[in-house]
PDB file of C-alpha atoms in Angstrom:
ATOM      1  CA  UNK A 259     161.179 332.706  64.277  1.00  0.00           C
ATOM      2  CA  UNK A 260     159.022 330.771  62.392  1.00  0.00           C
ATOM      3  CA  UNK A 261     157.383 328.455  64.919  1.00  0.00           C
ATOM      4  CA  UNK A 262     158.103 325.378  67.074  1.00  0.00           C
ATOM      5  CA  UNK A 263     161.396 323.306  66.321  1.00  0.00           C
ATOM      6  CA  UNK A 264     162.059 319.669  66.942  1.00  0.00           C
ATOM      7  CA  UNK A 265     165.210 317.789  66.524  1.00  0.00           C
ATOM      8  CA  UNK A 266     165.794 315.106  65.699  1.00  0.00           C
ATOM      9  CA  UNK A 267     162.575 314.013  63.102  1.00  0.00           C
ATOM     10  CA  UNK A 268     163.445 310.584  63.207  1.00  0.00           C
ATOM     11  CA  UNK A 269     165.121 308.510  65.639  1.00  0.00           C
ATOM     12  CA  UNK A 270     165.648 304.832  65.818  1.00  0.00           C
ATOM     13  CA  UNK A 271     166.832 303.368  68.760  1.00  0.00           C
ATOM     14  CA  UNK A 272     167.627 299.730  70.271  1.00  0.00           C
ATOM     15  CA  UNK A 273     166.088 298.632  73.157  1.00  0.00           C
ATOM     16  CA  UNK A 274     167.473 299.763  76.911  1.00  0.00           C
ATOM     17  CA  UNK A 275     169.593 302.484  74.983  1.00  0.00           C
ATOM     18  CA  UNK A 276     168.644 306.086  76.495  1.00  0.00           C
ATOM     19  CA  UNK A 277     167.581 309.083  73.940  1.00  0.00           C
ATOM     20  CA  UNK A 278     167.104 313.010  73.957  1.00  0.00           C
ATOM     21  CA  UNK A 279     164.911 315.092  71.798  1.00  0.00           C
ATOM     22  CA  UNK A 280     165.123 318.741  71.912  1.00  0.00           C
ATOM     23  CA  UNK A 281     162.331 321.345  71.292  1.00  0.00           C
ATOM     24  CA  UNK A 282     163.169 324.997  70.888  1.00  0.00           C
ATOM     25  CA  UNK A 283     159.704 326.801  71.249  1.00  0.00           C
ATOM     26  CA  UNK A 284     158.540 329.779  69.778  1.00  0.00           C
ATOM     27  CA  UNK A 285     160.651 332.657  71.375  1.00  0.00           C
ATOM     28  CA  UNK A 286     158.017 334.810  72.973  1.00  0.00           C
ATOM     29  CA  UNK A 287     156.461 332.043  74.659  1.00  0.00           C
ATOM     30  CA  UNK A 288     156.727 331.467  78.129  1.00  0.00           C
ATOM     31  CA  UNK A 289     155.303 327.682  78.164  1.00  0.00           C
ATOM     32  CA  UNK A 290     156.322 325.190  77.077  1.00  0.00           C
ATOM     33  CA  UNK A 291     154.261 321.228  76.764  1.00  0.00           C
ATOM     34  CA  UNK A 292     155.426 317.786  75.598  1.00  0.00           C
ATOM     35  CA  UNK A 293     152.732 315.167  74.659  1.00  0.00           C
ATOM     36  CA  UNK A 294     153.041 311.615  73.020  1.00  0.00           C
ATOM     37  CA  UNK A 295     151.316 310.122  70.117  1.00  0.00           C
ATOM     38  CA  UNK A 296     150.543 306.876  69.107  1.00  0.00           C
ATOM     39  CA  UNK A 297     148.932 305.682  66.063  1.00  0.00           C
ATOM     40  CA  UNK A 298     145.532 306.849  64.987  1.00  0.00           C
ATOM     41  CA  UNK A 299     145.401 308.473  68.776  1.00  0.00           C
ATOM     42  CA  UNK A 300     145.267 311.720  69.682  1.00  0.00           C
ATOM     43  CA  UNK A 301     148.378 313.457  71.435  1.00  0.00           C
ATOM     44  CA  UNK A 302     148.379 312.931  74.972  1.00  0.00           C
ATOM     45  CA  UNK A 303     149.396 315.414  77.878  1.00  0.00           C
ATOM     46  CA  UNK A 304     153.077 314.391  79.227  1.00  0.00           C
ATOM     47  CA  UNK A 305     154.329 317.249  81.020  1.00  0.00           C
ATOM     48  CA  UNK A 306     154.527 321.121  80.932  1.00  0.00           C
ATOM     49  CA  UNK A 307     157.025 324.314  81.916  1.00  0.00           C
ATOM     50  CA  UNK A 308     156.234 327.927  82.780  1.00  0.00           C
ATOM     51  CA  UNK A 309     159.322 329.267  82.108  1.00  0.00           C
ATOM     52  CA  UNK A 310     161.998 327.039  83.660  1.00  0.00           C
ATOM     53  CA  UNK A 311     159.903 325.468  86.105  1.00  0.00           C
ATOM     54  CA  UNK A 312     158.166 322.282  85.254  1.00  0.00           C
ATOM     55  CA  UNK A 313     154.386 322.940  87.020  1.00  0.00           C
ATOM     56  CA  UNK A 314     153.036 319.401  86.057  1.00  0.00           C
ATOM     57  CA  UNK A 315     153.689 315.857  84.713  1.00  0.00           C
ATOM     58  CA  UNK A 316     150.736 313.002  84.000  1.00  0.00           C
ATOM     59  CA  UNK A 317     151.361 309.889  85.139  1.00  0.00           C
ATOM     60  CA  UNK A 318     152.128 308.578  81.787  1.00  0.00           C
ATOM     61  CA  UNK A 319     155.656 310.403  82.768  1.00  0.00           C
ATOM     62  CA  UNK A 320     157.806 307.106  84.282  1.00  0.00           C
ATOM     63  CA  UNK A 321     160.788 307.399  86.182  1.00  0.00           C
ATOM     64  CA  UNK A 322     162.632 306.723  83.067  1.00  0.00           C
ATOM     65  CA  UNK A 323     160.968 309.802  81.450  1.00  0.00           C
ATOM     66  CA  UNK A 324     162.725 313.514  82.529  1.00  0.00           C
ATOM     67  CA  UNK A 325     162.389 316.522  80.994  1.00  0.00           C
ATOM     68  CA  UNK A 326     164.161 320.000  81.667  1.00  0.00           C
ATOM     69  CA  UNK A 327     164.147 323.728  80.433  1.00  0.00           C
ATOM     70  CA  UNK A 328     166.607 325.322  82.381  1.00  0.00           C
ATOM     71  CA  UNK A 329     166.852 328.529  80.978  1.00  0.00           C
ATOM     72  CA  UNK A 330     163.227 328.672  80.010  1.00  0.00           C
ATOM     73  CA  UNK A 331     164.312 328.685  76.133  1.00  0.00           C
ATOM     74  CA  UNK A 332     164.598 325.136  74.995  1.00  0.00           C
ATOM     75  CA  UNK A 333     163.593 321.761  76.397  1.00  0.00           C
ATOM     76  CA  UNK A 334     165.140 318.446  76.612  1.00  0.00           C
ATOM     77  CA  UNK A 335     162.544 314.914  76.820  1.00  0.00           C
ATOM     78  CA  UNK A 336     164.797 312.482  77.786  1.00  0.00           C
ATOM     79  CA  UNK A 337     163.724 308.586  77.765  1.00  0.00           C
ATOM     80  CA  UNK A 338     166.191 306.169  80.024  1.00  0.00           C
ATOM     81  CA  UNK A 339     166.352 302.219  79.431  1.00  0.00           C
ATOM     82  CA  UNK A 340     163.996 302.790  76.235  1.00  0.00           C
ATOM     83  CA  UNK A 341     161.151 300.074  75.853  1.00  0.00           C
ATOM     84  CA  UNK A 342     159.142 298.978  72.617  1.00  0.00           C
ATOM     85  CA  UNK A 343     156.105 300.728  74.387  1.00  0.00           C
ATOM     86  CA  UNK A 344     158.115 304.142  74.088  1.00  0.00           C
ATOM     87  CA  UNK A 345     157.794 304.246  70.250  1.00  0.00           C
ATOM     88  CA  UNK A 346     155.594 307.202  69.373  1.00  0.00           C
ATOM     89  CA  UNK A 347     155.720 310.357  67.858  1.00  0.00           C
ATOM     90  CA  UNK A 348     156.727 313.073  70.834  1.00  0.00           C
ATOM     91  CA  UNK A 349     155.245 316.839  70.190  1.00  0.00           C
ATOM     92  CA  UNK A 350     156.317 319.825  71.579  1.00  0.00           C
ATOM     93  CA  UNK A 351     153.982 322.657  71.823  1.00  0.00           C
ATOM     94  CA  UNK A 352     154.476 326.156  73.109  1.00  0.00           C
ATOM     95  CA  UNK A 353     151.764 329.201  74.237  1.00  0.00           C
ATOM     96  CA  UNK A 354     151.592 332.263  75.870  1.00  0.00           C
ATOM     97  CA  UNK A 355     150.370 331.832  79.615  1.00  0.00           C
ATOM     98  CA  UNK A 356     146.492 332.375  79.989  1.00  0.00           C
ATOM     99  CA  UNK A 357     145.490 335.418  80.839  1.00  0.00           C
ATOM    100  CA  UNK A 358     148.317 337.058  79.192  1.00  0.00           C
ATOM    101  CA  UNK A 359     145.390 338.471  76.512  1.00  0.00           C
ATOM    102  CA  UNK A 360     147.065 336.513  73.164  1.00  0.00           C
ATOM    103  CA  UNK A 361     144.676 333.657  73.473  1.00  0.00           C
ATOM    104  CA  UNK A 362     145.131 330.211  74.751  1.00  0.00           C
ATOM    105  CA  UNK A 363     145.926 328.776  71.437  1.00  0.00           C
ATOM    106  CA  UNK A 364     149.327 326.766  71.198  1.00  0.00           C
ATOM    107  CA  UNK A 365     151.643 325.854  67.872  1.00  0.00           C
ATOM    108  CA  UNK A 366     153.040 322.597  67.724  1.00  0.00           C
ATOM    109  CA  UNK A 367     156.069 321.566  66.106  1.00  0.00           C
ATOM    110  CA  UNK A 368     156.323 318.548  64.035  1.00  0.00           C
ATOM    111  CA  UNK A 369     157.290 316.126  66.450  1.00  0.00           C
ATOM    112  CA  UNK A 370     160.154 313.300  67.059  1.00  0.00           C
ATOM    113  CA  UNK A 371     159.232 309.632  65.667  1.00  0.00           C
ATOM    114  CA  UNK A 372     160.896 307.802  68.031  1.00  0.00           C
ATOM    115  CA  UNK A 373     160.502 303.518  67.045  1.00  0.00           C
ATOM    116  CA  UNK A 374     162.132 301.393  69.547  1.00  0.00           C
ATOM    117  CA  UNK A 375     163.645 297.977  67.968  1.00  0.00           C
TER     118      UNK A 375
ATOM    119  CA  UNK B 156     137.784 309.353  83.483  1.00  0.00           C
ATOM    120  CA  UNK B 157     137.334 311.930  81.406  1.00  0.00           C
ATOM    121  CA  UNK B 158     137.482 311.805  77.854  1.00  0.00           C
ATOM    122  CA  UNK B 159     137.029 313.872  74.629  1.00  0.00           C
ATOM    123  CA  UNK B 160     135.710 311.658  71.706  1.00  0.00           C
ATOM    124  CA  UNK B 161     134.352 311.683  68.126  1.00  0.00           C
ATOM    125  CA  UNK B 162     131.870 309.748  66.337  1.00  0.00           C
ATOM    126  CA  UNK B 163     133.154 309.321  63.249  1.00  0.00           C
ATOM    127  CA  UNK B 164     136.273 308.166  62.495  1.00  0.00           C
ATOM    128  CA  UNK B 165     136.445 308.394  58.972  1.00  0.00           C
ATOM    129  CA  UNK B 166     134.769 310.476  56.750  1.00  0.00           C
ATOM    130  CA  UNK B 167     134.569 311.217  52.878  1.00  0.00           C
ATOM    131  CA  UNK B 168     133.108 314.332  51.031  1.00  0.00           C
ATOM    132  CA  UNK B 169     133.072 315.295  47.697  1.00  0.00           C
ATOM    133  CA  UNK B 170     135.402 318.123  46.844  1.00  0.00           C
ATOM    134  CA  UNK B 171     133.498 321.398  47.038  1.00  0.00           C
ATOM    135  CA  UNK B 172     131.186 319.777  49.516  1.00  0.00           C
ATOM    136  CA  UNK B 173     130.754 320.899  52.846  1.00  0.00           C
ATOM    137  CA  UNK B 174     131.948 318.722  55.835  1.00  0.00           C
ATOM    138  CA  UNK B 175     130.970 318.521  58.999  1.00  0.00           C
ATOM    139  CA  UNK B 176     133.010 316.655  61.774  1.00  0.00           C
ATOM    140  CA  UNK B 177     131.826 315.821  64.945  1.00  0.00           C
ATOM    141  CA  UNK B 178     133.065 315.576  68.529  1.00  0.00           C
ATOM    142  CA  UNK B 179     131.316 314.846  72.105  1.00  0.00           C
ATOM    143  CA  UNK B 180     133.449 315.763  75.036  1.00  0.00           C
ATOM    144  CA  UNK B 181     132.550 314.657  78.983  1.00  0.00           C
ATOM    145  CA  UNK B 182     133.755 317.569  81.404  1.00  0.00           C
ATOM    146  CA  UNK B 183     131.581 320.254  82.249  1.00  0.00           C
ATOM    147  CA  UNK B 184     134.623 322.109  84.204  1.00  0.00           C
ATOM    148  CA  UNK B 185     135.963 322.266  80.295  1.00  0.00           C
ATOM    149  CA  UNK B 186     136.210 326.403  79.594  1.00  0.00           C
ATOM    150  CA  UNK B 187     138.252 326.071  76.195  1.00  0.00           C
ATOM    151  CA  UNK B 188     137.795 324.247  72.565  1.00  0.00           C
ATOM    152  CA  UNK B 189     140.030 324.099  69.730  1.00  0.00           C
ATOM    153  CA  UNK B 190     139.902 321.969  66.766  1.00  0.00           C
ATOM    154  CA  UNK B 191     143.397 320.924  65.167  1.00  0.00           C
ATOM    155  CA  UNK B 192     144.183 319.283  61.750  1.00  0.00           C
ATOM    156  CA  UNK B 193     147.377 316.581  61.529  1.00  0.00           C
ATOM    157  CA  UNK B 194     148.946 315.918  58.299  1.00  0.00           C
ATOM    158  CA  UNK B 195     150.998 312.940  58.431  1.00  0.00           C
ATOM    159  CA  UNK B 196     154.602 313.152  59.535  1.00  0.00           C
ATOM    160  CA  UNK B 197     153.211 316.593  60.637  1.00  0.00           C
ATOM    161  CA  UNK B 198     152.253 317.978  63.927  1.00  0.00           C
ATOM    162  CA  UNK B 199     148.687 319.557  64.394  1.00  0.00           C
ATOM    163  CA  UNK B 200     147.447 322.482  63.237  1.00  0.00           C
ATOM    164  CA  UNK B 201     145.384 325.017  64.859  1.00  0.00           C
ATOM    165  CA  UNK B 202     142.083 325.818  62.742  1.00  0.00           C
ATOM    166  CA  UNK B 203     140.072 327.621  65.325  1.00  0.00           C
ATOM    167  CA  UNK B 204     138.961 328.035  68.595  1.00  0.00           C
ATOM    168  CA  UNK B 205     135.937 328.924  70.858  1.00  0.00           C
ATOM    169  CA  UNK B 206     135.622 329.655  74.526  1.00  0.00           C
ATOM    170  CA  UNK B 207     132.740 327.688  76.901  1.00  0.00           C
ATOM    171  CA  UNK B 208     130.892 331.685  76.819  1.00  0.00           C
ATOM    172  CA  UNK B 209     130.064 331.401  73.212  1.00  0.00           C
ATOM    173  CA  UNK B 210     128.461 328.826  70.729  1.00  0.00           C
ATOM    174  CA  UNK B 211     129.743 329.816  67.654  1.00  0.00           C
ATOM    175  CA  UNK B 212     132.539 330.601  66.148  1.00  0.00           C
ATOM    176  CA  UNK B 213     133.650 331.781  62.465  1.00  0.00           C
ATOM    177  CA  UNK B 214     136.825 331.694  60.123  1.00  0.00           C
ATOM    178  CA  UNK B 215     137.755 330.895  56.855  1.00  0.00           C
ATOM    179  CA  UNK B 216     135.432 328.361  55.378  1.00  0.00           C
ATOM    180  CA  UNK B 217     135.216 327.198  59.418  1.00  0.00           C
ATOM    181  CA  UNK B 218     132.837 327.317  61.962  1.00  0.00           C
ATOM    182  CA  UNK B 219     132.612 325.901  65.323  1.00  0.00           C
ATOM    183  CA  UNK B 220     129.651 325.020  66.884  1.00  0.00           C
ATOM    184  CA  UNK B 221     129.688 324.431  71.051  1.00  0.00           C
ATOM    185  CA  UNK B 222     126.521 323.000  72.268  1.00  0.00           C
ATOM    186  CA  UNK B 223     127.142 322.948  76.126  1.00  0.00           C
ATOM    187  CA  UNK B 224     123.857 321.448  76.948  1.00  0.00           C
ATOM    188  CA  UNK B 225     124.494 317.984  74.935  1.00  0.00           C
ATOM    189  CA  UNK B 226     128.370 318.428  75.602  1.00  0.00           C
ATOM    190  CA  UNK B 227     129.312 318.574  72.123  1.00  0.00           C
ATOM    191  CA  UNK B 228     131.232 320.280  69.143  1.00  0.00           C
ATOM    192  CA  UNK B 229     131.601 320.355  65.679  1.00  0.00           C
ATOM    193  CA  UNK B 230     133.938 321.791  62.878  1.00  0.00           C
ATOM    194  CA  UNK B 231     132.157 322.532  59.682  1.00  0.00           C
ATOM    195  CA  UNK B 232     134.084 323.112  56.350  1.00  0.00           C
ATOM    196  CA  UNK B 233     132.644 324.959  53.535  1.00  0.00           C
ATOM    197  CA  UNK B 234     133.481 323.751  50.081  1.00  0.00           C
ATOM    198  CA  UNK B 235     136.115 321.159  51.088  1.00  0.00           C
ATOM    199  CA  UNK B 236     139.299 321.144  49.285  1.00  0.00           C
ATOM    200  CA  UNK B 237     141.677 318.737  48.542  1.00  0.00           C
ATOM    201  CA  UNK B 238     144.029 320.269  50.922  1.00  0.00           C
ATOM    202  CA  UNK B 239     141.497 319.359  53.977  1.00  0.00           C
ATOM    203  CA  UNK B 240     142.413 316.159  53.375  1.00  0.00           C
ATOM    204  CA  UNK B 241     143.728 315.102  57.034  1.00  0.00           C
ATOM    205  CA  UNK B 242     143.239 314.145  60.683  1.00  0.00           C
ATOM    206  CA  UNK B 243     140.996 316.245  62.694  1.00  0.00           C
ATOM    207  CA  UNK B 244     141.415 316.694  66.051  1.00  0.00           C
ATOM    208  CA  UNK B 245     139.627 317.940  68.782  1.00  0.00           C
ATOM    209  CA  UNK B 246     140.518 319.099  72.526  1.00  0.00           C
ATOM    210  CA  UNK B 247     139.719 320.169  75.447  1.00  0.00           C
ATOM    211  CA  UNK B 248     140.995 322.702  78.311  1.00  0.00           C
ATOM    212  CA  UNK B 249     139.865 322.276  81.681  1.00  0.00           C
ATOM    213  CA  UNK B 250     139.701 325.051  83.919  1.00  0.00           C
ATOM    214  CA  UNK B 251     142.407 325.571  86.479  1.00  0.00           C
ATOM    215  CA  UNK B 252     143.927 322.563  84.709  1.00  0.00           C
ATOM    216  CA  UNK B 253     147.290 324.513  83.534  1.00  0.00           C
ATOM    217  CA  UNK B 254     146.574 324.691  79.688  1.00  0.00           C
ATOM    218  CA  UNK B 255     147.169 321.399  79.324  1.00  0.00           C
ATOM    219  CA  UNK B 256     144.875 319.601  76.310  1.00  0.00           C
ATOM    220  CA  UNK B 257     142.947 316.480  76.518  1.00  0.00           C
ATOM    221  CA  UNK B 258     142.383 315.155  73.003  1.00  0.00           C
ATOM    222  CA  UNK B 259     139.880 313.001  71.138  1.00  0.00           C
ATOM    223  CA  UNK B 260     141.118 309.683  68.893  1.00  0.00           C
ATOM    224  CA  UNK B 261     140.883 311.791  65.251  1.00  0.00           C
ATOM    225  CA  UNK B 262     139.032 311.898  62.414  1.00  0.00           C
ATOM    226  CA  UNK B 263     139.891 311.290  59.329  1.00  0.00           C
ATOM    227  CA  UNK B 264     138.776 313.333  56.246  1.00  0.00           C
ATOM    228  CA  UNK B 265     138.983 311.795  52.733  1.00  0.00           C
ATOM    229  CA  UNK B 266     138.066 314.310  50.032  1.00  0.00           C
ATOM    230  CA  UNK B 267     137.497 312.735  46.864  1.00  0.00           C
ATOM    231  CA  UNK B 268     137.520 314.742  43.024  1.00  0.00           C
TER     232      UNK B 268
END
């Protein structure tokens, strides 16, 4: 295992067209976090799993925005009816739980460049 | 709301300088640091970390400095390298807040020869 995995790198997508990016995490860890990146910003919180269940989502999450990890392995970010506003890069992260003794410290993987057109 | 920000967004060093990259964060409830570096096209990359219970922290040519008083933090390089060359990040966790990160806008570090 060497780390956080994110497919596709690149994806280009037309306006009101739906897409799915995939993030297998480091095995051993039980959570699992999405955040979005814009330009010359930092990353910014989306949503997270413990396991399979999803425990929060910020309200930068819309309605078109759903994301699922059903066997507490990988997780799915799907974006419905895309928008120009969508394009960003999309990192997954994984850790071990707090308090589990390993630190708090989470690997990110390299992220989905999503660009809207 | 609350924020995590830096006051520099760009800065240059001469190689085999030091470097020292600054960030001021706003919540008090914050119980968890960690400074990241971001190549481009990449995702960040953990440097090192320091709990609210300390003030300093040491690695490899890095040190973290936590001053909880003036809410603020900053990553010092030894002898920058080439290879430093990137974003810097910093964030945030907030107790009881999940492990979820709040991050500051970046700072970029130039390292010229």
């Amino acid at each position: 295992d060497t780390g956080v995995s994110q497919d596709p790198r690149h994806k280009i997508t037309k306006r009101g067209q739906n897409v799915t990016f995939r993030c297998d995490p480091i095995s051993e860890h039980n959570r699992l976090y999405w955040y979005r990146q814009t330009l010359g910003q930092g990353p910014e919180f989306l949503t997270y799993f413990q396991n399979e269940a999803q425990l929060e989502k910020s309200r930068l999450l819309s309605d078109r925005f759903s994301a699922e990890r059903p066997k507490g392995s990988f997780s799915t970010l799907e974006i419905q009816r895309t928008e120009q506003g969508d394009s960003a890069m999309y990192l997954c992260a994984s850790s071990l739980a707090a308090g589990q003794g390993v630190g708090y410290g989470y690997t990110f993987g390299s992220g989905t460049r999503l660009t809207v057109v | 709301g609350e924020s995590v920000g830096l006051h520099l967004p760009t800065l240059s060093v001469q190689e085999g300088d030091n470097s020292i990259i600054n960030c001021a964060y706003s919540n008090s409830a914050s119980d968890y640091f960690i400074w990241y570096k971001q190549e481009s096209g990449k995702g960040p990359q953990f440097i090192i970390d320091i709990r609210s219970n300390m003030d300093k922290r040491q690695g490899q040519r890095v040190t973290v400095l936590l001053n909880k008083t003036v809410k603020h933090l900053s990553l010092q390089i030894a002898a920058t390298q080439p290879g430093d060359s990137a974003v810097y990040f910093c964030a945030e966790r907030v107790t009881g807040g999940g492990n979820k990160l709040t991050f500051g806008t970046g700072t970029q570090l130039k390292v010229e020869l």
